[in-house]
Each structure stands twice: as structure tokens, then as C-alpha cells.
Amino acid sequence: MTGSSPRVSALMVPPSYPKTRRTEHIDTYQNKSGEVKVSDPYNWLERDTEERSFWLNEQASLTQTFLGNSAHREKIKSELTKNWDFDRFSYPRLAKDRRWYWNYNSGLQAQYMLCRSKTSELPKLDAGGDEGPEAQAEVFFDPNLLVEDGTAYLATSAFSKDGKYFAYGISLSGSDFFTIYVRESSKPFNKRHEGGFLTDPDRLPDIIRFVKLSSIVWTHESKGFFYQRFPERAEHGSAADDKAGTETASDENAAIYYHVLDTDQSEDILVYKDDQNPSWIFGIGSSEPDGRFIELYISKDTSHKNKLYLADLGTDGDIVSKVGNLKWHKIVDNWDAEYSIVSNHDRKHFVMTDKDAPRKKVVTFGMPEGDPSDDPAPIQFEEFIPEDKDGGILSSISPVNGKAFVAQYSRNVCDELYVVTSTGKFHRLDPNFVGTLSAAPKQEDDFFFATFSGFNNPGVIKQFRFKEKNVDTIEGHTWTTWRETRVKGLLADEFKTKQVWYKSKDGVEVPMFIVWHKDTPLDGTAPAIQYGYGGFSNTMRPFFSVSFLTFVKVFKGVLAVPGIRGGAEKGEEWHLDGIREKRVKAYDDFIYATKYLVDNELAAPRKVVINGCSNGGTLVAACINRAEQGTFGAAIADVGVMDLLKFPQFTIGAAWVSDYGDPRDPNDFDFIKAYSPLHNVPSYGEKALPPTMILTADHDDRVVPLHSFKQIATLQNGQRENSSPMLLRVEAKSGHCTGKLTTRKAIEAATDKWSFVALALDLPWQGE
């Protein structure tokens, strides 16, 4: 009977929260009227002290004690483990050593392995059934062997142009910082070495540290590569120490360097930095396949506006002597739009941009010859592919087979895939597909692979092959399935999906995907998980999630994913309409999604659980403050930015002022404080908040965990008379969001989330 359920006894009385010291600390800011003083009683939680460690242990004990009341916890974990146990893989890539490489996880491995073919022939599936290409392959690099608990992972990697070397970045415990190592591609890493991975005798001596927000870009003669790093940090200790990721200091003074193989990092060549603008971030690229032109992208924040510089490295001569004295042609030297080079045909460059085209277009320009001081100002662009006037958003475009392109568009938040000839002729592939696509062709290849996925489709990989190499006509091409993902516990026909459009508070139409189990009652009694993001031009496309589908199946619930403002579901204008002083529109969009679910009997009143990660965690925390009491059944906020008055002070936070506004600017201060989650928690007398769980990770150096610590302390103080629990969960040896969790940790986190929801909503088990 419901009256005797563990949920009722757990929620009958207010929890006994750990004692949290409050200080008299005051911070001083400026708004347009003058000085503003803001109390910050939990500022001591920003620092790693014995007092904070003791407090965190008490919070962990409280959370685990509460979750222990769940009668379904072990069943949830068992179901998640069963459903997670399936082969997962990427599409294959052909490297210069003429071997095929792809990522693979047999199901419950902590990290994906990098597999490769034994010959130049593309591995095929067993025609008889279940045997995958891995049976015809070898493990080239297994991150699961790096450390015993599987918490080290490959942050990035790149083969040299000649295929002889493999450079790879290793991150420990989920930190955004990583260290680059190099090995010959003839020497796989597929066994554990005594003394740790640093004792691996098969890798080269190169160790490149303090790398963050960087790719690895080899020069064409394969003697070295470009990368971005930050200044040395003594608190990181040695390369073997697991210390990176726990600091909160602002990330400043990034620079692009060039590393020559078999040299010490101290000898690396400075390529570009800007001492006058320490918060700026850089990106580096090179033309394919010759590597002649070096691309420099300069960003001052996350606004998707960048400067674009280009240098001619040449294809002969001593490359090492050139990289430290590159002559940069300033193709774009302002912040008016986003520019990204797609490819080049000799000096003619193709660029994807949203300049005067919020849904993006492709333009071309001729790389100037001679000294940059002689360049025309401004560089003249010519239109190659115009902005789609029918609402299609150009998501990506890449060269293939010489002068052709593969273009991906998003229309009504569903992807479309096209092959585009050099004359601009479009050919759409799989026009009836509804879902999400990803493809990564290369200019020198006469083929490409694409992955098709969706809410009930974990992935189908197809291969497109041109009839002739370097002939971009689509006549005579082949388009075949290479591999399909098979999930034993979650069958596609068990789940139904649809897209709806609902009206937000101001009458604007907002898209939303809805997923439900075939046995879910659509009569206004079902529980629902509503997941959102709404920021930084991030589009909420259809995605396959074992965690969400397991909840939907065992509790006969609903998953709702609204594409609220702040994202790019309708292009850059949609993004701009949900940031800074307009950010409350994104929050209202999310709140009105819940109203739609309840009003249309897709979910029961007070049984909609809102969830989001990173900026989505901020969204969740802001919405429970803003919505009417009783709107939500529960809230789960993962690694959110909660203190919107201090976020620029920590790690990479200063880059987010383009979306949130800058609290250091008097013109921005008032609207930021008005929606900052930390500064708008109501007292219980003002409004009873729903059961809330705040999640963070101890090595999250993107959204540092102090945001969550201060938020939960404020919630527990303001809602101390509320019988609905306010709980904190801290993941150890993990970084930002679930993508950096090991498989075991991801299962444990999902188990705790859905156990919390089952208790909060008093949900009966409806699984098998």
C-alpha cells in the first residue's frame, strides 16, 4: 500500500541536514546606479579545507541514507546494467598507414578502445549474425589499461600525415587538462605495464603537459604538431599525479605552440599568444591534404564569433624554422560572425559562416599572396552555398573526393544529409530519415561513413562511395549499411516518438520531442523526465540514452526534450533570443513545456521531473526558483553554474559572459542577479520547492563543484522546514557531465537519480 511505502516515511518530515556554517562575508559589485553589496555566507565552500571535506562527507552520508529507502534501487541498477551491456562503436576511419580504425566498447568496459584492421581491407560483419569486425581486428589503444579504475581516457588523438606516429592526449579523472604522448603506430598499447602507463617502453619520450581545449595538428612532413597549452601549474604535480582538475584558478594566457618530435617541451616553439588579452582562446588547423596553409581561430568567449587568420607554411623547406615566424594574413579581424574554413582548392578557400546568414552559408575567398601588410582590407568573400531560405540550418560541411562536399542540415530539429558537387548541385541521402546524423569525410577519400541515430535508434552506420576517385559526380555511387547497433534490453519497437510544438509564455512556438513506452498510459497519470539545455547555440537533437529509456520502460513514463531558446534549434536568432537579459525566455520556455505535458495528459500533475547538465543544470535550478509551486514533481541539476555573480572568476568561466552576461559590467549586473540560481532561492515561507538533487564531480574544472556546494547549502537553509529533500551527490574521480564518467560510474549515477525520483514521486515498479 502507498501509505506504508518507504517514500512516505522518507518524505514525511524535513530531513536533518548537516550543519553548514554561515559567514558575514559581503561582496561588492557595481550596477548602473552605483555600488551593490551582496552577501555570500557560504563563500568558505569555495576553498578545499578540512572543514569542507567533513561537510561533504556528511552530505554524502545524508544522500546515501535517503536513497537507501528506495525499494527499487537494486532493481534499477540491475536493469540499467543489463541495458547498458551492448556493443557500441564508431564509424571506421582510414589512416595513412592504410589501416582502418574505430572506437569500440563491448558493453560494460570503462572506456572505449581504439581498434584497427589487420590489413587495408575494410572489415565486414559476419554474414551469419553476431560476430562484429573486432574479430578481424586488433586492439590498437586500450585506455582501460592506463589506470586500474578506468578513470583515464583519451581526450584527443591524431595520426601524423605519413601515418607513422600516433599522438594522444590522456586526461586523468575527467579533467579538461590533458597530457600529450606519442608512439609509433606500429606499436599498439594493448597491455598494462608495471609501474603505470608512463613506464610504457613503446611510447616516445615526448611528454607535453598543461594542454586544454586543444586539438593536435600535425604538419605535413610529420616532424611535429601544433597544440594549445596554458602556463605551467605547480599544483598539477607530475604527469603521473592525479591533481589536475581540482583547482579553481582562472584559465588565462593560453598560447599556441609547436612541438618537434623527440625534444623536450621546454624547447617547443611559440607560434601565437596575445599578452594584452589573457582570457582569449585559440584554435589551430591546417589545410588538407597538403598542410600548406595554417589556420588560426581566435575567440574571446563562447559567442560563436571569431577572428580568422591564415598563414602560408609552404610544402617544402625547413618547417621547424618557419613555424615560429608565421606571417598571418588577417582574413577576418573583428567579432562580427563565426567563420570556419571548410577546405581549399589551392589558394581558394571555402568558409562556413553566419555572417548576414543566421542559418549559415558557405562563402569563398582567395588567399592573398605576398606580405600580409599588402592585403586588401577587407578580404572579399563570394557566396558559394547561400543560406537556406526554407528554414534549413547548415550544421556542418566537409570536403570529400577532391572537390565535392558532404553537407549536414537541420530542419525542425532533425538532420538532413547531402552530397554537394563542386558546382553546388545537391543530392540528399535517406530523405525519409528522422533523427540525428554525424559524418566525418576527408578530402582525399572517395568515400565517407555516416551514423544515423535517434531516441529509439542507438546507431546505424552507412558508407557512401563515389564511382570514381576525384570525380565528384554522384552518378554510379553506392550507399550501403556497414553496421547496426543491437541493444538486447531496449528494443526500438518498444518506444514511440513524436515531435510537437507548444506555445511559451510570450506565444512563441517551441519544438519538443516526446518519447514513451508502448505501455505508457497517455491519460494524465504517467511520470515524465523533462530534459533541457537552452544555451550556447547547442541544439537538442534526438539522442539515444540507456538511462532515460530504462526509466521510461520500468516506470512506464515519458521523456520530453524541448528545444528552448538559447539553443540553435531555429538558428542563431533562436540562440540570441535566449541569452543575457533575454535568458528568462529560455526558463519560461522550459516551464511552459511542463505545462504542455500536463495540460495534454502526457504526464501527471506534480510528476514531471526536470533534469539538465551543465548549462542545463543552471536551467533546472533557475526554473524551480521561477515556476509556480507544484509545477514540478522533482528536480535534478547536474554540474550547473549556480553562482552567476562569480562564475568569471573560476577556470574557463570568463568565456561564458557572452551567454550569461558579465557581472563585472554595471550594465549587466542587475539582470544577471535577477536570475542567478544561487541568489534567488526562495524561503520555505515564500514557496515550497520540489525534491531536488544537485550533482557535481570532484574533478570538474569546467563548472567547478563549488557552484553546487553553495547552491545546496542555500537550498537546505532556505527550505529547511520543507519535507522535500534537498540533496547533494558528488562523483569522485570524474569531470564535467556524464560523457566523462566510466561506464560503471554512469550506471551508478543513473541508479541514484532514478531511485531519488522513484522515492520523490512514489512510483511503483512496472518493469519485468
GROMACS .gro file of N, CA, C and O in nm, residues 228-229 252-257 270-282 296-300 307 309 330 333 335:
model
  124
  228GLN      N    1   4.751   2.380  -2.823
  228GLN     CA    2   4.731   2.493  -2.731
  228GLN      C    3   4.757   2.447  -2.589
  228GLN      O    4   4.711   2.340  -2.547
  229ARG      N    5   4.828   2.531  -2.515
  229ARG     CA    6   4.855   2.500  -2.374
  229ARG      C    7   4.837   2.625  -2.289
  229ARG      O    8   4.832   2.738  -2.341
  252GLU      N    9   4.400   3.145  -1.794
  252GLU     CA   10   4.444   3.261  -1.869
  252GLU      C   11   4.577   3.233  -1.938
  252GLU      O   12   4.649   3.140  -1.903
  253ASN      N   13   4.606   3.318  -2.036
  253ASN     CA   14   4.734   3.316  -2.107
  253ASN      C   15   4.756   3.188  -2.187
  253ASN      O   16   4.865   3.129  -2.186
  254ALA      N   17   4.651   3.146  -2.256
  254ALA     CA   18   4.667   3.034  -2.349
  254ALA      C   19   4.759   3.076  -2.463
  254ALA      O   20   4.769   3.194  -2.497
  255ALA      N   21   4.825   2.978  -2.523
  255ALA     CA   22   4.915   3.006  -2.635
  255ALA      C   23   4.923   2.883  -2.725
  255ALA      O   24   4.906   2.770  -2.679
  256ILE      N   25   4.950   2.908  -2.852
  256ILE     CA   26   4.971   2.800  -2.948
  256ILE      C   27   5.121   2.773  -2.958
  256ILE      O   28   5.201   2.866  -2.977
  257TYR      N   29   5.158   2.647  -2.944
  257TYR     CA   30   5.298   2.606  -2.956
  257TYR      C   31   5.312   2.499  -3.064
  257TYR      O   32   5.214   2.436  -3.105
  270LEU      N   33   5.702   2.884  -2.967
  270LEU     CA   34   5.583   2.967  -2.953
  270LEU      C   35   5.536   3.012  -3.090
  270LEU      O   36   5.613   3.071  -3.167
  271VAL      N   37   5.410   2.985  -3.121
  271VAL     CA   38   5.353   3.020  -3.250
  271VAL      C   39   5.265   3.144  -3.240
  271VAL      O   40   5.273   3.234  -3.323
  272TYR      N   41   5.181   3.148  -3.134
  272TYR     CA   42   5.093   3.266  -3.121
  272TYR      C   43   5.043   3.277  -2.977
  272TYR      O   44   5.006   3.177  -2.915
  273LYS      N   45   5.043   3.400  -2.926
  273LYS     CA   46   4.977   3.432  -2.799
  273LYS      C   47   4.942   3.580  -2.802
  273LYS      O   48   4.988   3.655  -2.889
  274ASP      N   49   4.861   3.624  -2.708
  274ASP     CA   50   4.821   3.764  -2.701
  274ASP      C   51   4.826   3.808  -2.555
  274ASP      O   52   4.733   3.784  -2.478
  275ASP      N   53   4.936   3.871  -2.516
  275ASP     CA   54   4.955   3.911  -2.378
  275ASP      C   55   4.855   4.019  -2.334
  275ASP      O   56   4.828   4.034  -2.214
  276GLN      N   57   4.802   4.094  -2.430
  276GLN     CA   58   4.708   4.201  -2.396
  276GLN      C   59   4.568   4.149  -2.366
  276GLN      O   60   4.486   4.219  -2.309
  277ASN      N   61   4.542   4.024  -2.406
  277ASN     CA   62   4.409   3.966  -2.387
  277ASN      C   63   4.423   3.825  -2.331
  277ASN      O   64   4.409   3.725  -2.402
  278PRO      N   65   4.452   3.815  -2.201
  278PRO     CA   66   4.486   3.686  -2.141
  278PRO      C   67   4.373   3.584  -2.140
  278PRO      O   68   4.399   3.464  -2.127
  279SER      N   69   4.247   3.627  -2.154
  279SER     CA   70   4.135   3.532  -2.148
  279SER      C   71   4.100   3.474  -2.285
  279SER      O   72   4.014   3.386  -2.293
  280TRP      N   73   4.164   3.522  -2.390
  280TRP     CA   74   4.131   3.471  -2.523
  280TRP      C   75   4.177   3.327  -2.541
  280TRP      O   76   4.277   3.285  -2.484
  281ILE      N   77   4.102   3.254  -2.625
  281ILE     CA   78   4.129   3.113  -2.653
  281ILE      C   79   4.156   3.098  -2.802
  281ILE      O   80   4.095   3.166  -2.885
  282PHE      N   81   4.243   3.003  -2.837
  282PHE     CA   82   4.285   2.987  -2.976
  282PHE      C   83   4.257   2.846  -3.027
  282PHE      O   84   4.257   2.749  -2.950
  296LEU      N   85   4.435   2.993  -3.797
  296LEU     CA   86   4.431   3.035  -3.657
  296LEU      C   87   4.295   3.095  -3.628
  296LEU      O   88   4.252   3.189  -3.695
  297TYR      N   89   4.227   3.040  -3.528
  297TYR     CA   90   4.096   3.089  -3.485
  297TYR      C   91   4.113   3.154  -3.348
  297TYR      O   92   4.169   3.094  -3.257
  298ILE      N   93   4.063   3.275  -3.333
  298ILE     CA   94   4.076   3.350  -3.209
  298ILE      C   95   3.936   3.379  -3.155
  298ILE      O   96   3.853   3.438  -3.224
  299SER      N   97   3.913   3.337  -3.030
  299SER     CA   98   3.782   3.359  -2.967
  299SER      C   99   3.801   3.430  -2.834
  299SER      O  100   3.892   3.395  -2.758
  300LYS      N  101   3.717   3.526  -2.806
  300LYS     CA  102   3.726   3.595  -2.677
  300LYS      C  103   3.627   3.539  -2.576
  300LYS      O  104   3.636   3.567  -2.456
  307LYS      N  105   3.782   3.566  -3.480
  307LYS     CA  106   3.873   3.617  -3.581
  307LYS      C  107   3.933   3.498  -3.655
  307LYS      O  108   3.942   3.387  -3.600
  309TYR      N  109   4.271   3.404  -3.895
  309TYR     CA  110   4.399   3.437  -3.956
  309TYR      C  111   4.447   3.315  -4.035
  309TYR      O  112   4.414   3.200  -4.003
  330LYS      N  113   4.529   3.848  -4.196
  330LYS     CA  114   4.409   3.866  -4.113
  330LYS      C  115   4.285   3.866  -4.201
  330LYS      O  116   4.234   3.970  -4.243
  333ASP      N  117   3.927   4.017  -3.892
  333ASP     CA  118   3.991   4.071  -3.773
  333ASP      C  119   3.892   4.147  -3.686
  333ASP      O  120   3.923   4.252  -3.630
  335TRP      N  121   3.478   4.080  -3.460
  335TRP     CA  122   3.394   3.981  -3.393
  335TRP      C  123   3.252   3.985  -3.449
  335TRP      O  124   3.154   3.971  -3.376
   0.00000   0.00000   0.00000
